Short mmCIF file of C-alpha atoms in Angstrom, two decimals:
data_model
loop_
_atom_site.label_atom_id
_atom_site.label_comp_id
_atom_site.label_asym_id
_atom_site.label_seq_id
_atom_site.Cartn_x
_atom_site.Cartn_y
_atom_site.Cartn_z
CA ASN T 1410 103.40 -39.96 -143.56
CA ALA T 1411 106.97 -39.50 -142.34
CA GLY T 1412 106.25 -35.92 -141.02
CA VAL T 1413 109.63 -34.35 -140.14
CA THR T 1414 112.74 -36.39 -140.58
CA GLN T 1415 116.66 -35.72 -139.06
CA THR T 1416 119.59 -37.99 -139.42
CA PRO T 1417 121.66 -38.61 -137.62
CA LYS T 1418 120.28 -39.89 -134.10
CA PHE T 1419 123.37 -39.61 -132.88
CA GLN T 1420 127.00 -38.21 -133.77
CA VAL T 1421 130.25 -37.85 -132.03
CA LEU T 1422 132.57 -35.27 -133.45
CA LYS T 1423 136.12 -34.25 -132.42
CA THR T 1424 136.79 -30.38 -132.27
CA GLY T 1425 137.44 -28.64 -135.38
CA GLN T 1426 135.60 -31.49 -137.40
CA SER T 1427 132.53 -30.24 -139.57
CA MET T 1428 129.31 -32.24 -140.24
CA THR T 1429 125.96 -31.24 -141.81
CA LEU T 1430 122.80 -32.27 -139.56
CA GLN T 1431 120.33 -33.25 -142.28
CA CYS T 1432 116.64 -32.55 -141.57
CA ALA T 1433 113.45 -33.24 -144.27
CA GLN T 1434 109.89 -32.53 -144.40
CA ASP T 1435 107.00 -34.16 -146.45
CA MET T 1436 104.56 -32.02 -145.32
CA ASN T 1437 104.86 -29.03 -147.71
CA HIS T 1438 105.44 -26.68 -144.99
CA GLU T 1439 106.68 -23.42 -145.83
CA TYR T 1440 108.36 -22.68 -142.43
CA MET T 1441 111.50 -24.58 -141.17
CA SER T 1442 113.48 -23.86 -138.26
CA TRP T 1443 116.41 -25.43 -135.99
CA TYR T 1444 116.77 -25.19 -132.04
CA ARG T 1445 119.37 -26.55 -129.74
CA GLN T 1446 118.19 -28.10 -126.55
CA ASP T 1447 120.58 -27.62 -123.66
CA PRO T 1448 120.03 -28.89 -119.77
CA GLY T 1449 118.29 -26.36 -117.98
CA MET T 1450 118.12 -24.19 -120.91
CA GLY T 1451 114.96 -24.93 -122.92
CA LEU T 1452 115.04 -25.16 -126.77
CA ARG T 1453 116.91 -21.90 -128.43
CA LEU T 1454 116.41 -20.88 -132.01
CA ILE T 1455 119.39 -21.23 -134.12
CA HIS T 1456 118.33 -20.48 -137.75
CA TYR T 1457 115.11 -20.55 -139.44
CA SER T 1458 113.56 -20.39 -142.96
CA VAL T 1459 110.21 -18.78 -144.48
CA GLY T 1460 110.69 -21.05 -147.76
CA ALA T 1461 113.00 -21.82 -150.24
CA GLY T 1462 115.98 -19.63 -150.85
CA ILE T 1463 115.35 -17.43 -147.54
CA THR T 1464 116.86 -17.86 -144.43
CA ASP T 1465 117.41 -15.98 -141.25
CA GLN T 1466 119.26 -15.57 -138.07
CA GLY T 1467 117.69 -16.84 -134.78
CA GLU T 1468 118.84 -16.73 -131.04
CA VAL T 1469 122.16 -18.33 -131.23
CA PRO T 1470 123.32 -18.66 -134.88
CA ASN T 1471 126.79 -18.54 -134.41
CA GLY T 1472 128.91 -21.55 -135.71
CA TYR T 1473 126.13 -22.74 -137.48
CA ASN T 1474 125.17 -22.27 -141.33
CA VAL T 1475 122.16 -23.26 -143.16
CA SER T 1476 120.57 -23.16 -146.70
CA ARG T 1477 117.18 -23.95 -147.94
CA SER T 1478 117.55 -24.99 -151.73
CA THR T 1479 113.93 -26.98 -151.59
CA THR T 1480 110.88 -26.84 -149.66
CA GLU T 1481 111.60 -30.26 -148.17
CA ASP T 1482 115.21 -30.15 -146.77
CA PHE T 1483 116.76 -27.59 -144.40
CA PRO T 1484 120.17 -28.88 -143.29
CA LEU T 1485 122.60 -27.38 -140.64
CA ARG T 1486 125.88 -27.17 -141.02
CA LEU T 1487 128.56 -27.25 -138.29
CA LEU T 1488 131.93 -25.33 -140.05
CA SER T 1489 134.24 -26.47 -137.16
CA ALA T 1490 132.70 -28.21 -134.51
CA ALA T 1491 133.33 -27.10 -130.92
CA PRO T 1492 132.65 -28.61 -127.46
CA SER T 1493 129.97 -25.65 -126.90
CA GLN T 1494 127.94 -27.13 -129.70
CA THR T 1495 127.35 -30.46 -127.99
CA SER T 1496 123.69 -30.47 -127.61
CA VAL T 1497 120.56 -32.19 -128.72
CA TYR T 1498 119.26 -30.48 -131.93
CA PHE T 1499 115.66 -30.38 -133.09
CA CYS T 1500 114.38 -29.30 -136.67
CA ALA T 1501 110.88 -28.35 -136.98
CA SER T 1502 108.19 -27.41 -139.96
CA ARG T 1503 104.79 -25.98 -139.68
CA THR T 1504 102.84 -24.23 -142.23
CA VAL T 1505 101.13 -20.71 -141.49
CA ASN T 1506 97.88 -22.12 -139.22
CA SER T 1507 99.91 -24.70 -137.62
CA PRO T 1508 102.05 -25.48 -134.59
CA LEU T 1509 105.39 -26.76 -135.24
CA HIS T 1510 106.14 -30.35 -135.59
CA PHE T 1511 109.62 -31.46 -134.59
CA GLY T 1512 111.66 -34.00 -135.52
CA ASN T 1513 113.03 -36.84 -133.03
CA GLY T 1514 116.26 -34.96 -132.65
CA THR T 1515 120.14 -35.48 -133.42
CA ARG T 1516 122.07 -35.85 -130.02
CA LEU T 1517 125.54 -34.45 -131.06
CA THR T 1518 128.78 -34.58 -128.68
CA VAL T 1519 132.04 -32.69 -129.57
CA THR T 1520 134.73 -34.14 -127.69
CA ALA Y 572 111.38 -9.33 -126.53
CA GLN Y 573 109.90 -12.02 -125.72
CA LYS Y 574 110.17 -14.11 -122.35
CA VAL Y 575 108.75 -17.50 -121.11
CA THR Y 576 109.16 -18.25 -117.48
CA GLN Y 577 108.34 -21.67 -115.98
CA ALA Y 578 109.61 -21.26 -112.52
CA GLN Y 579 109.09 -24.77 -111.39
CA THR Y 580 111.68 -26.62 -112.30
CA GLU Y 581 110.72 -29.81 -110.95
CA ILE Y 582 107.44 -31.46 -109.71
CA SER Y 583 107.11 -34.52 -107.73
CA VAL Y 584 103.44 -35.77 -107.22
CA VAL Y 585 102.07 -39.05 -106.31
CA GLU Y 586 99.73 -40.96 -109.13
CA LYS Y 587 96.14 -39.73 -109.06
CA GLU Y 588 97.31 -36.13 -107.40
CA ASP Y 589 96.24 -33.13 -109.82
CA VAL Y 590 99.05 -30.96 -110.56
CA THR Y 591 99.36 -27.54 -112.20
CA LEU Y 592 102.31 -26.05 -114.11
CA ASP Y 593 102.60 -22.56 -114.15
CA CYS Y 594 103.98 -20.27 -117.39
CA VAL Y 595 104.35 -16.77 -117.35
CA TYR Y 596 105.13 -14.92 -120.23
CA GLU Y 597 106.04 -11.60 -121.64
CA THR Y 598 105.62 -9.99 -124.93
CA ARG Y 599 105.23 -6.24 -126.53
CA ASP Y 600 102.77 -7.90 -129.31
CA THR Y 601 99.11 -7.54 -129.07
CA THR Y 602 98.73 -10.95 -131.38
CA TYR Y 603 100.32 -13.65 -130.49
CA TYR Y 604 100.31 -17.60 -129.42
CA LEU Y 605 100.96 -19.77 -126.97
CA PHE Y 606 101.89 -23.54 -126.74
CA TRP Y 607 102.57 -26.04 -124.22
CA TYR Y 608 104.69 -29.06 -125.70
CA LYS Y 609 105.37 -32.49 -123.76
CA GLN Y 610 108.56 -34.13 -123.75
CA PRO Y 611 108.43 -37.94 -122.69
CA PRO Y 612 111.78 -39.67 -121.23
CA SER Y 613 111.94 -40.58 -125.02
CA GLY Y 614 113.17 -37.55 -125.72
CA GLU Y 615 110.43 -36.26 -128.49
CA LEU Y 616 108.64 -33.20 -128.53
CA VAL Y 617 104.53 -33.83 -128.53
CA PHE Y 618 102.59 -30.73 -129.32
CA LEU Y 619 99.71 -30.29 -126.55
CA ILE Y 620 97.78 -27.11 -127.39
CA ARG Y 621 97.94 -23.58 -129.16
CA ARG Y 622 96.23 -20.82 -127.97
CA ASN Y 623 96.03 -17.35 -129.39
CA SER Y 624 95.99 -14.33 -127.42
CA PHE Y 625 92.50 -13.18 -128.26
CA ASP Y 626 90.85 -16.50 -127.21
CA GLU Y 627 91.12 -16.75 -123.44
CA GLN Y 628 88.60 -19.58 -123.21
CA ASN Y 629 89.71 -21.91 -120.85
CA GLU Y 630 90.45 -25.25 -122.74
CA ILE Y 631 89.72 -29.08 -121.67
CA SER Y 632 90.88 -32.02 -122.88
CA GLY Y 633 90.49 -35.19 -120.98
CA ARG Y 634 92.82 -34.67 -117.95
CA TYR Y 635 94.36 -31.90 -119.15
CA SER Y 636 93.28 -28.43 -119.09
CA TRP Y 637 94.49 -24.90 -119.86
CA ASN Y 638 93.84 -21.47 -118.01
CA PHE Y 639 95.20 -18.41 -119.98
CA GLN Y 640 94.89 -15.01 -118.44
CA LYS Y 641 95.87 -12.16 -120.07
CA SER Y 642 95.40 -9.85 -116.76
CA THR Y 643 98.65 -11.65 -115.26
CA SER Y 644 100.26 -13.04 -118.77
CA SER Y 645 99.80 -16.60 -117.52
CA PHE Y 646 99.08 -19.72 -119.17
CA ASN Y 647 98.95 -22.59 -116.64
CA PHE Y 648 98.39 -26.08 -117.11
CA THR Y 649 96.47 -28.62 -115.45
CA ILE Y 650 96.94 -32.40 -115.00
CA THR Y 651 93.82 -34.00 -113.09
CA ALA Y 652 94.32 -37.58 -111.56
CA SER Y 653 97.67 -37.67 -112.67
CA GLN Y 654 99.43 -40.96 -113.91
CA VAL Y 655 102.92 -42.37 -114.10
CA VAL Y 656 102.76 -41.64 -118.08
CA ASP Y 657 102.41 -37.97 -117.55
CA SER Y 658 105.64 -38.06 -116.28
CA ALA Y 659 108.08 -35.51 -118.77
CA VAL Y 660 108.87 -32.46 -119.38
CA TYR Y 661 106.89 -30.12 -120.28
CA PHE Y 662 107.52 -26.66 -122.13
CA CYS Y 663 105.87 -23.62 -122.31
CA ALA Y 664 106.35 -21.61 -125.35
CA LEU Y 665 105.20 -18.20 -127.22
CA SER Y 666 105.52 -17.04 -130.75
CA GLU Y 667 104.44 -13.76 -132.28
CA ALA Y 668 101.55 -13.88 -134.74
CA ARG Y 669 103.62 -12.28 -137.80
CA GLY Y 670 106.68 -13.91 -136.89
CA ALA Y 671 107.65 -16.28 -139.19
CA ASP Y 672 108.98 -19.11 -137.45
CA GLY Y 673 110.24 -19.01 -134.14
CA LEU Y 674 108.75 -20.31 -131.00
CA THR Y 675 110.33 -18.53 -127.53
CA PHE Y 676 110.39 -21.43 -125.16
CA GLY Y 677 110.48 -21.48 -121.21
CA LYS Y 678 113.03 -23.75 -119.79
CA GLY Y 679 110.51 -26.50 -118.81
CA THR Y 680 109.19 -28.21 -115.99
CA HIS Y 681 110.21 -31.61 -115.03
CA LEU Y 682 107.32 -33.56 -113.63
CA ILE Y 683 107.77 -36.68 -111.81
CA ILE Y 684 104.81 -39.12 -110.91
CA GLN Y 685 104.98 -41.52 -108.42
CA PRO Y 686 103.41 -44.53 -108.43
#
């Protein structure tokens, strides 16, 4: 049972490049979400999904897109990377009565 | 709007001392959940506890204990006889019971246990 798997673990982008952060869970959890962690800021919600085909915005959605075509996968897309998106990104999932299970994070640097 | 405040940015104690991490929250909901997560230097987020708003009983798990007081909107975390392995960043978080998803996190307390 792998839990929540994020890839890649590290990524360096140049300003303006696009990329997709992958997230997959094998626990059949309905809810999935993306957070970013910045120094001194805690974790902030970017986007979330309550099930396949349903997504919604969190606290800091600008510059990010998501989709949920399957229960297992919840990719996060950066369409045109900016230095302000340098951060550590965490994907998480849960079912109705469980706490959030987090992936190990993706450290993204935008130069 | 929900808010979680962890006023202690960093705490440093000597091993075997007891230490309490403070968490104060704001919410308009009557039903909600409170959480503590640990983030060790390796970076992963480790779930420690979830408490719902109707359960004000204190909880103890080994050297860890939690004190939930609705009257003061606080959910404090105490580590007894601290160990070097307890060194980490600790996050308090809040979610609405009816909410789909998201937790509102505090900014974290960096706990340093010195040998």
